[in-house]
C-alpha angles and dihedrals in degrees: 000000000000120000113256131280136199108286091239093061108042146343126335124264121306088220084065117075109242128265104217127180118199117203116198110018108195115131096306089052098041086056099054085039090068090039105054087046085063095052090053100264121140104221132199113208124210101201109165100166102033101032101115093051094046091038091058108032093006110209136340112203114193097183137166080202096044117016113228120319131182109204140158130197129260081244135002110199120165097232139012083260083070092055102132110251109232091054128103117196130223097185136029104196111192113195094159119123114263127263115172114193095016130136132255076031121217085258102065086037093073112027109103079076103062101063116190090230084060105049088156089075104120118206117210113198103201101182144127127258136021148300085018098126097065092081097058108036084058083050091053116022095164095057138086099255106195132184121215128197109206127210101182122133104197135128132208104226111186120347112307092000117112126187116192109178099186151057091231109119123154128144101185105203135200141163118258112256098016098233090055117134120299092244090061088051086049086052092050085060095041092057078041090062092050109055083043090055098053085054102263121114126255137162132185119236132193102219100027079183097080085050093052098051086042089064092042090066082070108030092044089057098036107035099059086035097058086037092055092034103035078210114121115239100253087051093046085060086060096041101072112000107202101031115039080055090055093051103043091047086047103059087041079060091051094056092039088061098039089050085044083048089053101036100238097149130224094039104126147161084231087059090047083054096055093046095042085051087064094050084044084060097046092055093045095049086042083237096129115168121218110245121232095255091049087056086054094050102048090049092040100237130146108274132203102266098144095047102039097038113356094064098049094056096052096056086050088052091052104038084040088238102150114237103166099154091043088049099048088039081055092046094050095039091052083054089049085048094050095044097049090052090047096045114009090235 
């Protein structure tokens, strides 16, 4: 834990327990909710789709990591206006999908949270995909924005019901941008500690960039491909050996030239190849995971094109970095997307 600092440059005191709000609590949230209890934090949940069911029973946890576990929030409020008022808040914790561009924007959505008489209030985007900081730091220029990659394989299956079928948990945390002040840095460990303390794993980086793009050459290739497929990733490998394998390693690629173009380091072929080497498995074991978009899909909700995919390929298109099978992979999951809004399926 980090020794204390004034109130009106970074987190409250460590001797105080925590005051936490969780936006978006599907199966992710719902994860890190239980966590940060353990560690001694009171936490506020924003559930919208799943209120009523987490309101009434609260949460049901089956986990490898954790056995099963029956918890409820401090406080279950349908959105961030709700927020009870005598409550300041040391973390915002957004687990929500991301939208960029969208309206109301993240940003608006939760900012009855982040009080000016309260500047220490650290925001965690914990989200998938890239160039999605830059909103809300410029919502919130006075306040810790930190970005979170998240390694959590758990599923919501039914509202309040979480299954989470392995030991993997890693929330990789930075400053936004890395070269922030030292007491936002002091707030990403603090969060760190955290997540370490309620029995999850966590580690501070200096440049969470390289972590994030590190991630992308997964989620760019799996996530449109269980969306379009319905197929989990380890499935899609046996459905079409060769070819499944030459598509998916060709899209990591993609990403691996367009992050060298750019000079985002440590994103290698060398790292596709690790991360391909965990899919390869799944496929092998018959143990596939649904990807986050294929959770979307099959319970037609909204899922993360722009950030995941649409962001990417602008940037190759700008920087002329070819991306054909990326570009063709955005173009198919926006019709998925829009499909999925017009008709629900």
């Amino acid at each position: 834990m980090v020794s204390e600092v004034p109130q009106t440059n970074g987190p409250g005191p460590a001797s105080q327990p925590p005051n936490v709000l969780v936006f978006g609590v599907g199966s992710i949230g719902a994860v890190y909710l239980y966590q940060l209890q353990k560690a001694g934090c009171k936490v506020t949940a924003v559930c919208r789709s799943n209120y009523t069911a987490v309101k009434e029973s609260g949460f049901t946890l089956h986990s490898v990591r954790f056995g099963t576990q029956k918890y409820k929030p401090d406080h279950v409020i349908r959105s961030v206006a709700e927020c009870p008022k005598d409550v300041d808040y040391d973390f915002v914790v957004v687990c929500s999908k991301s939208f960029p561009g969208s309206r109301p924007s993240l940003a608006d959505m939760i900012r009855p949270a982040i009080r000016e008489t309260h500047p220490h209030t650290a925001i965690l985007l914990a989200q998938n995909g890239i160039e999605i900081e830059q909103e809300v730091a410029d919502a919130f220029p006075q306040n810790p924005i930190l970005s979170g990659v998240v390694y959590l394989p758990a599923v919501q299956t039914d509202q309040g019901s979480i299954e989470y079928p392995e030991m993997m948990n890693l929330l990789e945390i930075g400053t936004y941008p890395s070269n922030a002040p030292a007491w936002h840095k002091e707030a990403a460990q603090r969060m760190a500690d955290l997540m370490t303390q309620g029995g999850g794993g966590a580690e501070v980086l200096d440049d969470i960039q390289v972590a994030r793009w590190s991630k992308l050459i997964m989620n760019a290739a799996w996530n449109p491909i269980g969306a379009l497929t319905l197929t989990t990733d380890g499935d899609f490998l046996n459905t079409s050996d060769p070819y499944a394998y030459e598509l998916s390693w060709a899209v990591m690629m993609e990403i691996v030239d367009l992050a060298t173009k750019l000079g985002i380091p440590g994103v290698t072929r060398q790292v596709a190849e690790t991360r391909f080497a965990v899919t390869k498995e799944r496929a092998e074991t018959g143990n596939g995971r649904q990807t986050s978009m294929l959770q979307d899909v099959l319970q037609a909700r909204p899922f993360e094109v722009e950030a995941v995919l649409g962001n990417p390929v602008r940037l190759g298109r700008k920087h002329n970095v070819p991306m054909p099978r990326l570009d063709s992979l955005y173009a198919l999951a926006k019709a998925r997307a829009w499909s999925l809004e017009r008709y629900g399926k």
